[in-house]
Amino acid sequence: MSPPRARFSDAEIRMYGLLNRAVRDLVVANFGESTWDKIRARAGLAESRFQAMEQYPDSVTYELVGALCEETGMTADQALEAFGEYWIQYTGAEGYEHLLEASGDTLPEFLNNLNDLHTRVALIFTHLSPPSFLVSDETEQSLVLHYFSHREGLGPVMVGLLRGLGARFNVDVVVEREVMQRTDDNRVHETFRVAWNGA
Ligand code: HEM
């Protein structure tokens, strides 16, 4: 799969720098500072660091991911999944652990609270354009998570996030990415069948 840069050029939606900071951290931890410098040069970024509370056009993030793929040889899916998995520990370490804790003690409880979590996040990041979620088909050890977003192409991030949550709750998680469709107001609607066992 080719890097996502060409598909994503919606400069109107803006993303908080916290996400770009996490991309930087992930790159530096795995590939070192010099690879980060090459990636940001390739993405055309003059500054090495992002401000967590500042908003940047989504295209900056997509450019970064595209440059990361070109520089490291990762596919877009691999990079986005790795980012999603990392996001759970990153937000915990960056001062938002209380928000994660307030969202539930088990994986299914947590997944049922994802909208509330982002509502709380929006009290801090007041211009947030958050995704929204719905749970269906719930059984003892599985459910279907519906993900709605104004943004394109972030389904693989959800796969990584769900794996990261599996690790957080110490359960083995199997994630199947199912269908991608559009809502009437043209948002992305993706479904993920999530099954778990263990704790
Ligand atoms: C304390 C933990 C979390 C914080 C602080 C947080 C914060 C954020 C922020 C700042 C954004 C960028 C949106 C924007 O700037 O407009 C975002 C986007 C996103 N978040 Fe969260 N988040 C957290 C946990 C989660 C979890 C647990 C999930 C799902 C399992 C999740 C799923 C997403 C997705 C998929 C996006 C991409 C935006 C989109 O699809 O439109 N987040 N989050």
mmCIF file of N, CA and C and ligand atoms in Angstrom, residues 14-16 18-19 55 87-88 91 96 99-100 110-111 114 117-118 121 125 127-131 133 147 149-151 154 157-158 161 165, ligand 1:
data_model
loop_
_atom_site.group_PDB
_atom_site.id
_atom_site.type_symbol
_atom_site.label_atom_id
_atom_site.label_comp_id
_atom_site.label_asym_id
_atom_site.label_seq_id
_atom_site.Cartn_x
_atom_site.Cartn_y
_atom_site.Cartn_z
ATOM 1 N N ARG A 14 -8.303 20.650 11.535
ATOM 2 C CA ARG A 14 -7.022 20.824 12.218
ATOM 3 C C ARG A 14 -6.934 19.863 13.393
ATOM 4 N N MET A 15 -5.723 19.454 13.636
ATOM 5 C CA MET A 15 -5.458 18.407 14.622
ATOM 6 C C MET A 15 -4.528 18.984 15.690
ATOM 7 N N TYR A 16 -4.796 18.651 16.934
ATOM 8 C CA TYR A 16 -3.923 19.141 17.991
ATOM 9 C C TYR A 16 -2.512 18.544 17.874
ATOM 10 N N LEU A 18 -0.575 17.479 19.922
ATOM 11 C CA LEU A 18 -0.293 16.319 20.773
ATOM 12 C C LEU A 18 -0.077 15.059 19.919
ATOM 13 N N LEU A 19 -0.883 14.923 18.857
ATOM 14 C CA LEU A 19 -0.741 13.744 17.999
ATOM 15 C C LEU A 19 0.589 13.747 17.260
ATOM 16 N N GLN A 55 -3.075 23.859 17.217
ATOM 17 C CA GLN A 55 -3.687 23.050 16.154
ATOM 18 C C GLN A 55 -2.912 23.206 14.853
ATOM 19 N N TRP A 87 -0.412 5.274 21.164
ATOM 20 C CA TRP A 87 -1.218 6.381 21.685
ATOM 21 C C TRP A 87 -1.736 6.101 23.094
ATOM 22 N N ILE A 88 -2.089 4.845 23.383
ATOM 23 C CA ILE A 88 -2.644 4.506 24.700
ATOM 24 C C ILE A 88 -1.594 4.769 25.784
ATOM 25 N N THR A 91 -0.632 8.824 25.831
ATOM 26 C CA THR A 91 -1.559 9.746 26.509
ATOM 27 C C THR A 91 -1.518 9.513 28.016
ATOM 28 N N TYR A 96 -2.701 12.257 30.894
ATOM 29 C CA TYR A 96 -4.136 12.012 30.694
ATOM 30 C C TYR A 96 -4.571 10.651 31.233
ATOM 31 N N LEU A 99 -7.983 10.341 32.642
ATOM 32 C CA LEU A 99 -9.090 10.221 31.687
ATOM 33 C C LEU A 99 -9.260 8.765 31.253
ATOM 34 N N LEU A 100 -8.129 8.096 31.057
ATOM 35 C CA LEU A 100 -8.202 6.671 30.700
ATOM 36 C C LEU A 100 -8.822 5.892 31.858
ATOM 37 N N PHE A 110 -14.751 0.126 28.726
ATOM 38 C CA PHE A 110 -13.988 1.235 28.156
ATOM 39 C C PHE A 110 -14.514 1.588 26.755
ATOM 40 N N LEU A 111 -14.757 0.548 25.946
ATOM 41 C CA LEU A 111 -15.199 0.810 24.563
ATOM 42 C C LEU A 111 -16.587 1.432 24.529
ATOM 43 N N LEU A 114 -16.170 5.475 24.996
ATOM 44 C CA LEU A 114 -15.247 6.262 24.165
ATOM 45 C C LEU A 114 -15.782 7.663 23.854
ATOM 46 N N LEU A 117 -15.223 9.727 26.915
ATOM 47 C CA LEU A 117 -13.790 10.034 27.036
ATOM 48 C C LEU A 117 -13.451 11.270 26.196
ATOM 49 N N HIS A 118 -13.903 11.281 24.939
ATOM 50 C CA HIS A 118 -13.569 12.432 24.098
ATOM 51 C C HIS A 118 -14.331 13.697 24.493
ATOM 52 N N VAL A 121 -12.041 14.936 26.990
ATOM 53 C CA VAL A 121 -10.846 15.465 26.308
ATOM 54 C C VAL A 121 -11.151 16.858 25.755
ATOM 55 N N PHE A 125 -9.057 20.221 25.286
ATOM 56 C CA PHE A 125 -8.757 20.603 23.896
ATOM 57 C C PHE A 125 -10.068 21.116 23.301
ATOM 58 N N HIS A 127 -11.179 22.907 20.885
ATOM 59 C CA HIS A 127 -11.577 22.906 19.468
ATOM 60 C C HIS A 127 -11.478 21.518 18.850
ATOM 61 N N LEU A 128 -11.556 20.506 19.669
ATOM 62 C CA LEU A 128 -11.405 19.130 19.213
ATOM 63 C C LEU A 128 -12.425 18.772 18.128
ATOM 64 N N SER A 129 -11.981 18.057 17.095
ATOM 65 C CA SER A 129 -12.921 17.429 16.140
ATOM 66 C C SER A 129 -12.835 15.930 16.379
ATOM 67 N N PRO A 130 -13.493 15.450 17.424
ATOM 68 C CA PRO A 130 -13.298 14.055 17.816
ATOM 69 C C PRO A 130 -14.073 13.087 16.926
ATOM 70 N N PRO A 131 -13.633 11.836 16.896
ATOM 71 C CA PRO A 131 -14.452 10.805 16.259
ATOM 72 C C PRO A 131 -15.618 10.492 17.186
ATOM 73 N N PHE A 133 -18.371 7.087 18.429
ATOM 74 C CA PHE A 133 -18.372 5.627 18.494
ATOM 75 C C PHE A 133 -19.735 5.103 18.912
ATOM 76 N N TYR A 147 -17.100 3.167 14.277
ATOM 77 C CA TYR A 147 -16.262 4.363 14.384
ATOM 78 C C TYR A 147 -16.697 5.348 13.301
ATOM 79 N N SER A 149 -16.036 9.232 11.627
ATOM 80 C CA SER A 149 -15.020 10.288 11.626
ATOM 81 C C SER A 149 -15.181 11.226 10.437
ATOM 82 N N HIS A 150 -14.820 12.490 10.681
ATOM 83 C CA HIS A 150 -14.751 13.448 9.578
ATOM 84 C C HIS A 150 -13.463 13.271 8.795
ATOM 85 N N ARG A 151 -12.564 12.449 9.321
ATOM 86 C CA ARG A 151 -11.256 12.288 8.690
ATOM 87 C C ARG A 151 -11.187 10.994 7.889
ATOM 88 N N LEU A 154 -8.150 6.711 8.669
ATOM 89 C CA LEU A 154 -7.556 6.439 9.976
ATOM 90 C C LEU A 154 -8.013 5.112 10.594
ATOM 91 N N VAL A 157 -5.452 3.176 12.464
ATOM 92 C CA VAL A 157 -5.146 3.709 13.803
ATOM 93 C C VAL A 157 -6.061 3.034 14.830
ATOM 94 N N MET A 158 -7.332 2.850 14.446
ATOM 95 C CA MET A 158 -8.271 2.195 15.362
ATOM 96 C C MET A 158 -7.827 0.774 15.688
ATOM 97 N N LEU A 161 -5.152 1.126 18.211
ATOM 98 C CA LEU A 161 -5.720 1.565 19.491
ATOM 99 C C LEU A 161 -6.346 0.381 20.225
ATOM 100 N N LEU A 165 -5.318 -1.100 23.792
ATOM 101 C CA LEU A 165 -6.254 -1.252 24.914
ATOM 102 C C LEU A 165 -6.246 -2.687 25.425
HETATM 103 C C1 HEM B 1 -6.730 10.121 27.373
HETATM 104 C C2 HEM B 1 -6.730 9.546 26.177
HETATM 105 C C3 HEM B 1 -7.003 10.276 24.897
HETATM 106 C C4 HEM B 1 -6.776 11.569 24.567
HETATM 107 C C5 HEM B 1 -6.124 12.682 25.424
HETATM 108 C C6 HEM B 1 -7.236 11.743 23.197
HETATM 109 C C7 HEM B 1 -7.151 12.920 22.482
HETATM 110 C C8 HEM B 1 -7.361 13.043 21.138
HETATM 111 C C9 HEM B 1 -7.015 14.201 20.353
HETATM 112 C C10 HEM B 1 -6.394 15.481 20.896
HETATM 113 C C11 HEM B 1 -7.348 13.921 19.070
HETATM 114 C C12 HEM B 1 -7.157 14.821 17.847
HETATM 115 C C13 HEM B 1 -8.453 15.380 17.372
HETATM 116 C C14 HEM B 1 -8.349 16.849 17.032
HETATM 117 O O1 HEM B 1 -7.318 17.487 17.332
HETATM 118 O O2 HEM B 1 -9.324 17.372 16.477
HETATM 119 C C15 HEM B 1 -7.888 12.579 19.046
HETATM 120 C C16 HEM B 1 -8.298 11.928 17.910
HETATM 121 C C17 HEM B 1 -8.653 10.604 17.859
HETATM 122 N N1 HEM B 1 -8.904 9.766 18.924
HETATM 123 FE FE1 HEM B 1 -8.531 10.230 20.875
HETATM 124 N N2 HEM B 1 -7.752 10.570 22.736
HETATM 125 C C18 HEM B 1 -7.613 9.633 23.728
HETATM 126 C C19 HEM B 1 -7.963 8.311 23.680
HETATM 127 C C20 HEM B 1 -8.490 7.690 22.584
HETATM 128 C C21 HEM B 1 -8.911 6.299 22.549
HETATM 129 C C22 HEM B 1 -8.808 5.326 23.727
HETATM 130 C C23 HEM B 1 -9.389 6.062 21.278
HETATM 131 C C24 HEM B 1 -10.009 4.824 20.677
HETATM 132 C C25 HEM B 1 -9.900 3.603 21.133
HETATM 133 C C26 HEM B 1 -9.236 7.283 20.518
HETATM 134 C C27 HEM B 1 -9.537 7.433 19.185
HETATM 135 C C28 HEM B 1 -9.229 8.543 18.438
HETATM 136 C C29 HEM B 1 -9.220 8.568 16.980
HETATM 137 C C30 HEM B 1 -9.534 7.407 16.049
HETATM 138 C C31 HEM B 1 -8.864 9.872 16.614
HETATM 139 C C32 HEM B 1 -8.673 10.416 15.190
HETATM 140 C C33 HEM B 1 -9.623 11.520 14.889
HETATM 141 C C34 HEM B 1 -10.721 11.203 13.913
HETATM 142 O O3 HEM B 1 -10.954 10.036 13.536
HETATM 143 O O4 HEM B 1 -11.403 12.169 13.523
HETATM 144 N N3 HEM B 1 -8.715 8.250 21.347
HETATM 145 N N4 HEM B 1 -7.911 12.063 20.329
#
